[in-house]
């Protein structure tokens, strides 16, 4: 995990996105979560997270399960650029597990992530 952050930092990346599938004890829980490191606003992690959540919930027609501070995630804490960890659904929810196993859902997710990145860069970086 530290290597991922180091590589992004050394390459001078402008944003960092880590893509995951979630799990929960309650098998009825579903939706998208976006996790971020709670910085002081200098890196813009929360703002980046809001763009990504908006794009994912719209693009996947999914429930917003929250933009959540996670101070101990290495890949968001150790990167020097805006960084998020995206939870694209819950594998413990049978409906979302089935969706996550389809090429069409993963393509929609990739398109939504791209949309979030484009909107973030257009409005925040390339003003």
mmCIF file of N, CA and C in Angstrom:
data_model
loop_
_atom_site.group_PDB
_atom_site.id
_atom_site.type_symbol
_atom_site.label_atom_id
_atom_site.label_comp_id
_atom_site.label_asym_id
_atom_site.label_seq_id
_atom_site.Cartn_x
_atom_site.Cartn_y
_atom_site.Cartn_z
ATOM 1 N N UNK A 1 0.816 -1.203 0.000
ATOM 2 C CA UNK A 1 0.000 0.000 0.000
ATOM 3 C C UNK A 1 0.857 1.262 0.000
ATOM 4 N N UNK A 2 1.931 1.219 0.774
ATOM 5 C CA UNK A 2 2.835 2.371 0.791
ATOM 6 C C UNK A 2 3.472 2.578 -0.578
ATOM 7 N N UNK A 3 3.755 1.468 -1.270
ATOM 8 C CA UNK A 3 4.336 1.574 -2.609
ATOM 9 C C UNK A 3 3.400 2.303 -3.565
ATOM 10 N N UNK A 4 2.098 2.044 -3.467
ATOM 11 C CA UNK A 4 1.133 2.709 -4.344
ATOM 12 C C UNK A 4 1.168 4.212 -4.127
ATOM 13 N N UNK A 5 1.174 4.629 -2.872
ATOM 14 C CA UNK A 5 1.228 6.060 -2.567
ATOM 15 C C UNK A 5 2.556 6.659 -3.042
ATOM 16 N N UNK A 6 3.643 5.942 -2.812
ATOM 17 C CA UNK A 6 4.962 6.430 -3.226
ATOM 18 C C UNK A 6 5.033 6.605 -4.737
ATOM 19 N N UNK A 7 4.522 5.632 -5.473
ATOM 20 C CA UNK A 7 4.537 5.724 -6.939
ATOM 21 C C UNK A 7 3.738 6.940 -7.402
ATOM 22 N N UNK A 8 2.550 7.120 -6.857
ATOM 23 C CA UNK A 8 1.722 8.273 -7.242
ATOM 24 C C UNK A 8 2.433 9.583 -6.924
ATOM 25 N N UNK A 9 3.055 9.651 -5.758
ATOM 26 C CA UNK A 9 3.776 10.866 -5.366
ATOM 27 C C UNK A 9 4.966 11.122 -6.279
ATOM 28 N N UNK A 10 5.745 10.087 -6.563
ATOM 29 C CA UNK A 10 6.931 10.253 -7.403
ATOM 30 C C UNK A 10 6.576 10.632 -8.838
ATOM 31 N N UNK A 11 5.442 10.146 -9.322
ATOM 32 C CA UNK A 11 5.014 10.470 -10.687
ATOM 33 C C UNK A 11 4.354 11.844 -10.775
ATOM 34 N N UNK A 12 4.085 12.449 -9.625
ATOM 35 C CA UNK A 12 3.434 13.754 -9.618
ATOM 36 C C UNK A 12 1.977 13.692 -10.046
ATOM 37 N N UNK A 13 1.295 12.616 -9.672
ATOM 38 C CA UNK A 13 -0.113 12.446 -10.043
ATOM 39 C C UNK A 13 -0.933 13.627 -9.530
ATOM 40 N N UNK A 14 -1.977 13.947 -10.259
ATOM 41 C CA UNK A 14 -2.857 15.058 -9.883
ATOM 42 C C UNK A 14 -4.054 14.588 -9.070
ATOM 43 N N UNK A 15 -4.329 13.282 -9.097
ATOM 44 C CA UNK A 15 -5.413 12.691 -8.313
ATOM 45 C C UNK A 15 -5.116 11.203 -8.144
ATOM 46 N N UNK A 16 -5.668 10.628 -7.079
ATOM 47 C CA UNK A 16 -5.462 9.206 -6.795
ATOM 48 C C UNK A 16 -6.819 8.587 -6.500
ATOM 49 N N UNK A 17 -7.134 7.505 -7.209
ATOM 50 C CA UNK A 17 -8.399 6.802 -7.015
ATOM 51 C C UNK A 17 -8.103 5.331 -6.769
ATOM 52 N N UNK A 18 -8.589 4.812 -5.647
ATOM 53 C CA UNK A 18 -8.468 3.401 -5.307
ATOM 54 C C UNK A 18 -9.872 2.797 -5.382
ATOM 55 N N UNK A 19 -10.030 1.704 -6.127
ATOM 56 C CA UNK A 19 -11.354 1.148 -6.420
ATOM 57 C C UNK A 19 -11.538 -0.183 -5.691
ATOM 58 N N UNK A 20 -12.679 -0.294 -4.988
ATOM 59 C CA UNK A 20 -12.947 -1.464 -4.150
ATOM 60 C C UNK A 20 -14.410 -1.870 -4.197
ATOM 61 N N UNK A 21 -14.692 -3.045 -3.636
ATOM 62 C CA UNK A 21 -16.052 -3.499 -3.350
ATOM 63 C C UNK A 21 -16.146 -3.674 -1.842
ATOM 64 N N UNK A 22 -17.292 -3.350 -1.286
ATOM 65 C CA UNK A 22 -17.503 -3.285 0.146
ATOM 66 C C UNK A 22 -18.106 -4.575 0.693
ATOM 67 N N UNK A 23 -18.236 -4.650 2.017
ATOM 68 C CA UNK A 23 -18.902 -5.757 2.703
ATOM 69 C C UNK A 23 -19.515 -5.224 3.991
ATOM 70 N N UNK A 24 -20.565 -5.894 4.456
ATOM 71 C CA UNK A 24 -21.244 -5.480 5.687
ATOM 72 C C UNK A 24 -21.917 -6.704 6.307
ATOM 73 N N UNK A 25 -22.015 -6.719 7.617
ATOM 74 C CA UNK A 25 -22.700 -7.814 8.313
ATOM 75 C C UNK A 25 -24.172 -7.899 7.927
ATOM 76 N N UNK A 26 -24.794 -6.755 7.703
ATOM 77 C CA UNK A 26 -26.193 -6.686 7.292
ATOM 78 C C UNK A 26 -26.245 -6.828 5.776
ATOM 79 N N UNK A 27 -26.727 -7.965 5.305
ATOM 80 C CA UNK A 27 -26.706 -8.272 3.871
ATOM 81 C C UNK A 27 -27.687 -7.423 3.057
ATOM 82 N N UNK A 28 -28.492 -6.581 3.726
ATOM 83 C CA UNK A 28 -29.414 -5.713 2.989
ATOM 84 C C UNK A 28 -28.785 -4.359 2.659
ATOM 85 N N UNK A 29 -27.647 -4.049 3.274
ATOM 86 C CA UNK A 29 -26.983 -2.764 3.030
ATOM 87 C C UNK A 29 -26.470 -2.730 1.598
ATOM 88 N N UNK A 30 -26.748 -1.601 0.926
ATOM 89 C CA UNK A 30 -26.294 -1.438 -0.459
ATOM 90 C C UNK A 30 -25.947 0.015 -0.708
ATOM 91 N N UNK A 31 -25.200 0.253 -1.772
ATOM 92 C CA UNK A 31 -24.894 1.621 -2.162
ATOM 93 C C UNK A 31 -23.403 1.887 -2.297
ATOM 94 N N UNK A 32 -23.132 3.162 -2.559
ATOM 95 C CA UNK A 32 -21.779 3.648 -2.823
ATOM 96 C C UNK A 32 -21.255 4.368 -1.590
ATOM 97 N N UNK A 33 -19.996 4.128 -1.248
ATOM 98 C CA UNK A 33 -19.301 4.907 -0.226
ATOM 99 C C UNK A 33 -18.022 5.457 -0.839
ATOM 100 N N UNK A 34 -17.680 6.673 -0.432
ATOM 101 C CA UNK A 34 -16.421 7.275 -0.842
ATOM 102 C C UNK A 34 -15.667 7.632 0.427
ATOM 103 N N UNK A 35 -14.473 7.084 0.565
ATOM 104 C CA UNK A 35 -13.651 7.308 1.745
ATOM 105 C C UNK A 35 -12.520 8.269 1.399
ATOM 106 N N UNK A 36 -12.171 9.112 2.373
ATOM 107 C CA UNK A 36 -11.116 10.086 2.129
ATOM 108 C C UNK A 36 -10.361 10.381 3.423
ATOM 109 N N UNK A 37 -9.149 10.894 3.262
ATOM 110 C CA UNK A 37 -8.335 11.314 4.396
ATOM 111 C C UNK A 37 -8.756 12.723 4.800
ATOM 112 N N UNK A 38 -9.087 12.934 6.075
ATOM 113 C CA UNK A 38 -9.569 14.254 6.524
ATOM 114 C C UNK A 38 -8.432 15.263 6.679
ATOM 115 N N UNK A 39 -8.043 15.854 5.558
ATOM 116 C CA UNK A 39 -6.993 16.873 5.597
ATOM 117 C C UNK A 39 -7.589 18.216 6.014
ATOM 118 N N UNK A 40 -6.799 19.227 6.024
ATOM 119 C CA UNK A 40 -7.260 20.565 6.413
ATOM 120 C C UNK A 40 -7.832 21.343 5.227
ATOM 121 N N UNK A 41 -8.086 20.661 4.148
ATOM 122 C CA UNK A 41 -8.582 21.303 2.931
ATOM 123 C C UNK A 41 -7.491 21.624 1.932
ATOM 124 N N UNK A 42 -6.228 21.510 2.348
ATOM 125 C CA UNK A 42 -5.120 21.887 1.475
ATOM 126 C C UNK A 42 -5.003 20.974 0.249
ATOM 127 N N UNK A 43 -5.322 19.707 0.397
ATOM 128 C CA UNK A 43 -5.268 18.785 -0.745
ATOM 129 C C UNK A 43 -6.606 18.694 -1.465
ATOM 130 N N UNK A 44 -7.659 19.091 -0.805
ATOM 131 C CA UNK A 44 -8.973 19.043 -1.441
ATOM 132 C C UNK A 44 -9.594 17.661 -1.478
ATOM 133 N N UNK A 45 -9.256 16.820 -0.510
ATOM 134 C CA UNK A 45 -9.780 15.454 -0.509
ATOM 135 C C UNK A 45 -11.305 15.409 -0.437
ATOM 136 N N UNK A 46 -11.900 16.196 0.462
ATOM 137 C CA UNK A 46 -13.357 16.148 0.600
ATOM 138 C C UNK A 46 -14.042 16.636 -0.673
ATOM 139 N N UNK A 47 -13.550 17.704 -1.242
ATOM 140 C CA UNK A 47 -14.156 18.241 -2.466
ATOM 141 C C UNK A 47 -14.065 17.203 -3.582
ATOM 142 N N UNK A 48 -12.904 16.564 -3.719
ATOM 143 C CA UNK A 48 -12.726 15.514 -4.714
ATOM 144 C C UNK A 48 -13.713 14.376 -4.449
ATOM 145 N N UNK A 49 -13.871 14.015 -3.193
ATOM 146 C CA UNK A 49 -14.800 12.945 -2.821
ATOM 147 C C UNK A 49 -16.234 13.282 -3.217
ATOM 148 N N UNK A 50 -16.625 14.537 -3.081
ATOM 149 C CA UNK A 50 -17.998 14.909 -3.437
ATOM 150 C C UNK A 50 -18.235 14.788 -4.944
ATOM 151 N N UNK A 51 -17.265 15.157 -5.739
ATOM 152 C CA UNK A 51 -17.404 14.990 -7.194
ATOM 153 C C UNK A 51 -17.545 13.508 -7.550
ATOM 154 N N UNK A 52 -16.732 12.686 -6.919
ATOM 155 C CA UNK A 52 -16.769 11.263 -7.223
ATOM 156 C C UNK A 52 -18.080 10.636 -6.764
ATOM 157 N N UNK A 53 -18.571 11.002 -5.582
ATOM 158 C CA UNK A 53 -19.839 10.453 -5.100
ATOM 159 C C UNK A 53 -20.979 10.853 -6.019
ATOM 160 N N UNK A 54 -21.015 12.102 -6.415
ATOM 161 C CA UNK A 54 -22.081 12.573 -7.295
ATOM 162 C C UNK A 54 -22.084 11.787 -8.602
ATOM 163 N N UNK A 55 -20.927 11.636 -9.201
ATOM 164 C CA UNK A 55 -20.830 10.922 -10.477
ATOM 165 C C UNK A 55 -21.208 9.449 -10.327
ATOM 166 N N UNK A 56 -20.779 8.818 -9.257
ATOM 167 C CA UNK A 56 -21.065 7.393 -9.072
ATOM 168 C C UNK A 56 -22.533 7.127 -8.777
ATOM 169 N N UNK A 57 -23.134 7.918 -7.905
ATOM 170 C CA UNK A 57 -24.538 7.665 -7.577
ATOM 171 C C UNK A 57 -25.430 7.924 -8.785
ATOM 172 N N UNK A 58 -25.098 8.929 -9.578
ATOM 173 C CA UNK A 58 -25.875 9.196 -10.798
ATOM 174 C C UNK A 58 -25.602 8.139 -11.864
ATOM 175 N N UNK A 59 -24.342 7.873 -12.108
ATOM 176 C CA UNK A 59 -23.970 6.949 -13.175
ATOM 177 C C UNK A 59 -24.381 5.514 -12.927
ATOM 178 N N UNK A 60 -24.457 5.121 -11.657
ATOM 179 C CA UNK A 60 -24.818 3.748 -11.316
ATOM 180 C C UNK A 60 -26.237 3.647 -10.768
ATOM 181 N N UNK A 61 -26.926 4.783 -10.666
ATOM 182 C CA UNK A 61 -28.266 4.822 -10.074
ATOM 183 C C UNK A 61 -28.251 4.083 -8.731
ATOM 184 N N UNK A 62 -27.296 4.470 -7.900
ATOM 185 C CA UNK A 62 -27.058 3.775 -6.634
ATOM 186 C C UNK A 62 -27.295 4.702 -5.442
ATOM 187 N N UNK A 63 -27.521 4.097 -4.299
ATOM 188 C CA UNK A 63 -27.730 4.852 -3.061
ATOM 189 C C UNK A 63 -26.416 5.449 -2.574
ATOM 190 N N UNK A 64 -26.498 6.650 -2.037
ATOM 191 C CA UNK A 64 -25.359 7.331 -1.425
ATOM 192 C C UNK A 64 -25.258 6.853 0.018
ATOM 193 N N UNK A 65 -24.249 6.057 0.313
ATOM 194 C CA UNK A 65 -24.032 5.553 1.673
ATOM 195 C C UNK A 65 -23.001 6.387 2.431
ATOM 196 N N UNK A 66 -22.641 7.518 1.876
ATOM 197 C CA UNK A 66 -21.828 8.460 2.609
ATOM 198 C C UNK A 66 -20.426 8.698 2.095
ATOM 199 N N UNK A 67 -20.004 9.932 2.330
ATOM 200 C CA UNK A 67 -18.617 10.332 2.128
ATOM 201 C C UNK A 67 -18.012 10.304 3.525
ATOM 202 N N UNK A 68 -17.067 9.413 3.717
ATOM 203 C CA UNK A 68 -16.635 9.060 5.068
ATOM 204 C C UNK A 68 -15.155 9.348 5.280
ATOM 205 N N UNK A 69 -14.858 10.022 6.372
ATOM 206 C CA UNK A 69 -13.459 10.256 6.755
ATOM 207 C C UNK A 69 -12.852 8.949 7.246
ATOM 208 N N UNK A 70 -11.673 8.627 6.716
ATOM 209 C CA UNK A 70 -10.926 7.457 7.175
ATOM 210 C C UNK A 70 -9.458 7.855 7.292
ATOM 211 N N UNK A 71 -9.043 8.282 8.482
ATOM 212 C CA UNK A 71 -7.678 8.788 8.638
ATOM 213 C C UNK A 71 -6.586 7.729 8.548
ATOM 214 N N UNK A 72 -6.930 6.454 8.624
ATOM 215 C CA UNK A 72 -5.888 5.422 8.662
ATOM 216 C C UNK A 72 -5.687 4.654 7.363
ATOM 217 N N UNK A 73 -6.303 5.094 6.280
ATOM 218 C CA UNK A 73 -6.099 4.412 4.998
ATOM 219 C C UNK A 73 -4.801 4.907 4.366
ATOM 220 N N UNK A 74 -3.869 4.020 4.195
ATOM 221 C CA UNK A 74 -2.543 4.383 3.698
ATOM 222 C C UNK A 74 -2.613 5.108 2.363
ATOM 223 N N UNK A 75 -3.393 4.578 1.420
ATOM 224 C CA UNK A 75 -3.384 5.146 0.067
ATOM 225 C C UNK A 75 -3.999 6.536 -0.013
ATOM 226 N N UNK A 76 -4.824 6.917 0.948
ATOM 227 C CA UNK A 76 -5.358 8.281 0.938
ATOM 228 C C UNK A 76 -4.576 9.184 1.883
ATOM 229 N N UNK A 77 -4.011 8.615 2.911
ATOM 230 C CA UNK A 77 -3.253 9.416 3.884
ATOM 231 C C UNK A 77 -1.867 9.777 3.366
ATOM 232 N N UNK A 78 -1.201 8.872 2.696
ATOM 233 C CA UNK A 78 0.198 9.056 2.303
ATOM 234 C C UNK A 78 0.384 9.713 0.937
ATOM 235 N N UNK A 79 -0.674 9.877 0.189
ATOM 236 C CA UNK A 79 -0.564 10.552 -1.103
ATOM 237 C C UNK A 79 -0.552 12.060 -0.893
ATOM 238 N N UNK A 80 0.097 12.763 -1.795
ATOM 239 C CA UNK A 80 0.240 14.226 -1.685
ATOM 240 C C UNK A 80 -0.776 14.973 -2.541
ATOM 241 N N UNK A 81 -1.617 14.241 -3.248
ATOM 242 C CA UNK A 81 -2.626 14.838 -4.126
ATOM 243 C C UNK A 81 -4.003 14.441 -3.609
ATOM 244 N N UNK A 82 -5.073 15.059 -4.126
ATOM 245 C CA UNK A 82 -6.404 14.624 -3.717
ATOM 246 C C UNK A 82 -6.560 13.122 -3.963
ATOM 247 N N UNK A 83 -7.102 12.423 -2.969
ATOM 248 C CA UNK A 83 -7.186 10.967 -3.055
ATOM 249 C C UNK A 83 -8.487 10.471 -2.438
ATOM 250 N N UNK A 84 -9.049 9.452 -3.071
ATOM 251 C CA UNK A 84 -10.261 8.818 -2.563
ATOM 252 C C UNK A 84 -10.150 7.305 -2.706
ATOM 253 N N UNK A 85 -10.902 6.613 -1.869
ATOM 254 C CA UNK A 85 -11.091 5.184 -2.000
ATOM 255 C C UNK A 85 -12.574 4.990 -2.275
ATOM 256 N N UNK A 86 -12.899 4.377 -3.399
ATOM 257 C CA UNK A 86 -14.289 4.210 -3.830
ATOM 258 C C UNK A 86 -14.754 2.797 -3.522
ATOM 259 N N UNK A 87 -15.885 2.698 -2.843
ATOM 260 C CA UNK A 87 -16.547 1.416 -2.592
ATOM 261 C C UNK A 87 -17.746 1.367 -3.538
ATOM 262 N N UNK A 88 -17.669 0.527 -4.584
ATOM 263 C CA UNK A 88 -18.649 0.543 -5.671
ATOM 264 C C UNK A 88 -19.878 -0.313 -5.434
ATOM 265 N N UNK A 89 -20.006 -0.870 -4.266
ATOM 266 C CA UNK A 89 -21.152 -1.707 -3.936
ATOM 267 C C UNK A 89 -20.750 -2.714 -2.878
ATOM 268 N N UNK A 90 -21.732 -3.435 -2.373
ATOM 269 C CA UNK A 90 -21.496 -4.391 -1.297
ATOM 270 C C UNK A 90 -21.586 -5.822 -1.829
ATOM 271 N N UNK A 91 -20.476 -6.539 -1.749
ATOM 272 C CA UNK A 91 -20.464 -7.939 -2.180
ATOM 273 C C UNK A 91 -21.339 -8.807 -1.287
ATOM 274 N N UNK A 92 -21.646 -8.341 -0.096
ATOM 275 C CA UNK A 92 -22.493 -9.088 0.827
ATOM 276 C C UNK A 92 -23.978 -8.901 0.518
ATOM 277 N N UNK A 93 -24.312 -8.010 -0.395
ATOM 278 C CA UNK A 93 -25.681 -7.812 -0.849
ATOM 279 C C UNK A 93 -25.817 -8.558 -2.172
ATOM 280 N N UNK A 94 -26.719 -9.519 -2.251
ATOM 281 C CA UNK A 94 -26.786 -10.380 -3.440
ATOM 282 C C UNK A 94 -27.059 -9.585 -4.720
ATOM 283 N N UNK A 95 -27.906 -8.558 -4.650
ATOM 284 C CA UNK A 95 -28.186 -7.739 -5.839
ATOM 285 C C UNK A 95 -26.909 -7.054 -6.324
ATOM 286 N N UNK A 96 -26.186 -6.422 -5.394
ATOM 287 C CA UNK A 96 -24.963 -5.720 -5.795
ATOM 288 C C UNK A 96 -23.838 -6.680 -6.169
ATOM 289 N N UNK A 97 -23.786 -7.824 -5.508
ATOM 290 C CA UNK A 97 -22.789 -8.821 -5.890
ATOM 291 C C UNK A 97 -22.992 -9.224 -7.347
ATOM 292 N N UNK A 98 -24.246 -9.479 -7.723
ATOM 293 C CA UNK A 98 -24.540 -9.850 -9.112
ATOM 294 C C UNK A 98 -24.163 -8.730 -10.066
ATOM 295 N N UNK A 99 -24.479 -7.480 -9.704
ATOM 296 C CA UNK A 99 -24.115 -6.350 -10.553
ATOM 297 C C UNK A 99 -22.605 -6.236 -10.710
ATOM 298 N N UNK A 100 -21.883 -6.317 -9.600
ATOM 299 C CA UNK A 100 -20.425 -6.172 -9.632
ATOM 300 C C UNK A 100 -19.754 -7.257 -10.476
ATOM 301 N N UNK A 101 -20.444 -8.368 -10.667
ATOM 302 C CA UNK A 101 -19.895 -9.469 -11.466
ATOM 303 C C UNK A 101 -20.210 -9.353 -12.945
ATOM 304 N N UNK A 102 -20.845 -8.252 -13.365
ATOM 305 C CA UNK A 102 -21.158 -8.091 -14.788
ATOM 306 C C UNK A 102 -20.240 -7.059 -15.432
ATOM 307 N N UNK A 103 -19.892 -7.329 -16.678
ATOM 308 C CA UNK A 103 -19.081 -6.384 -17.444
ATOM 309 C C UNK A 103 -19.811 -5.053 -17.604
ATOM 310 N N UNK A 104 -21.128 -5.111 -17.794
ATOM 311 C CA UNK A 104 -21.878 -3.879 -18.045
ATOM 312 C C UNK A 104 -21.852 -2.952 -16.828
ATOM 313 N N UNK A 105 -21.975 -3.500 -15.634
ATOM 314 C CA UNK A 105 -21.928 -2.653 -14.429
ATOM 315 C C UNK A 105 -20.526 -2.081 -14.235
ATOM 316 N N UNK A 106 -19.514 -2.906 -14.435
ATOM 317 C CA UNK A 106 -18.142 -2.413 -14.287
ATOM 318 C C UNK A 106 -17.832 -1.342 -15.329
ATOM 319 N N UNK A 107 -18.387 -1.474 -16.527
ATOM 320 C CA UNK A 107 -18.214 -0.431 -17.548
ATOM 321 C C UNK A 107 -18.911 0.852 -17.119
ATOM 322 N N UNK A 108 -20.135 0.743 -16.596
ATOM 323 C CA UNK A 108 -20.835 1.925 -16.085
ATOM 324 C C UNK A 108 -20.049 2.580 -14.953
ATOM 325 N N UNK A 109 -19.477 1.753 -14.078
ATOM 326 C CA UNK A 109 -18.673 2.289 -12.968
ATOM 327 C C UNK A 109 -17.459 3.039 -13.504
ATOM 328 N N UNK A 110 -16.771 2.454 -14.472
ATOM 329 C CA UNK A 110 -15.601 3.113 -15.061
ATOM 330 C C UNK A 110 -15.995 4.433 -15.719
ATOM 331 N N UNK A 111 -17.127 4.448 -16.409
ATOM 332 C CA UNK A 111 -17.600 5.679 -17.046
ATOM 333 C C UNK A 111 -17.971 6.734 -16.006
ATOM 334 N N UNK A 112 -18.576 6.307 -14.906
ATOM 335 C CA UNK A 112 -18.939 7.247 -13.834
ATOM 336 C C UNK A 112 -17.685 7.817 -13.174
ATOM 337 N N UNK A 113 -16.691 6.982 -12.954
ATOM 338 C CA UNK A 113 -15.431 7.454 -12.366
ATOM 339 C C UNK A 113 -14.787 8.474 -13.303
ATOM 340 N N UNK A 114 -14.762 8.169 -14.579
ATOM 341 C CA UNK A 114 -14.213 9.107 -15.564
ATOM 342 C C UNK A 114 -14.991 10.423 -15.538
ATOM 343 N N UNK A 115 -16.304 10.343 -15.478
ATOM 344 C CA UNK A 115 -17.132 11.544 -15.426
ATOM 345 C C UNK A 115 -16.789 12.382 -14.192
ATOM 346 N N UNK A 116 -16.643 11.724 -13.044
ATOM 347 C CA UNK A 116 -16.276 12.442 -11.825
ATOM 348 C C UNK A 116 -14.923 13.118 -11.946
ATOM 349 N N UNK A 117 -13.965 12.427 -12.524
ATOM 350 C CA UNK A 117 -12.631 13.002 -12.716
ATOM 351 C C UNK A 117 -12.684 14.208 -13.656
ATOM 352 N N UNK A 118 -13.393 14.064 -14.757
ATOM 353 C CA UNK A 118 -13.492 15.166 -15.715
ATOM 354 C C UNK A 118 -14.127 16.391 -15.063
ATOM 355 N N UNK A 119 -15.228 16.193 -14.360
ATOM 356 C CA UNK A 119 -15.903 17.329 -13.713
ATOM 357 C C UNK A 119 -15.012 17.957 -12.644
ATOM 358 N N UNK A 120 -14.329 17.127 -11.863
ATOM 359 C CA UNK A 120 -13.426 17.655 -10.837
ATOM 360 C C UNK A 120 -12.320 18.497 -11.469
ATOM 361 N N UNK A 121 -11.668 17.971 -12.490
ATOM 362 C CA UNK A 121 -10.575 18.695 -13.127
ATOM 363 C C UNK A 121 -11.075 19.966 -13.820
ATOM 364 N N UNK A 122 -12.213 19.872 -14.504
ATOM 365 C CA UNK A 122 -12.762 21.042 -15.187
ATOM 366 C C UNK A 122 -13.097 22.159 -14.208
ATOM 367 N N UNK A 123 -13.693 21.824 -13.094
ATOM 368 C CA UNK A 123 -14.189 22.853 -12.167
ATOM 369 C C UNK A 123 -13.177 23.268 -11.104
ATOM 370 N N UNK A 124 -12.246 22.389 -10.746
ATOM 371 C CA UNK A 124 -11.342 22.687 -9.629
ATOM 372 C C UNK A 124 -9.891 22.874 -10.036
ATOM 373 N N UNK A 125 -9.447 22.185 -11.057
ATOM 374 C CA UNK A 125 -8.027 22.222 -11.411
ATOM 375 C C UNK A 125 -7.778 23.120 -12.622
ATOM 376 N N UNK A 126 -8.610 22.998 -13.638
ATOM 377 C CA UNK A 126 -8.382 23.720 -14.891
ATOM 378 C C UNK A 126 -9.236 24.977 -15.002
ATOM 379 N N UNK A 127 -9.593 25.580 -13.902
ATOM 380 C CA UNK A 127 -10.446 26.770 -13.899
ATOM 381 C C UNK A 127 -9.885 27.849 -14.795
#
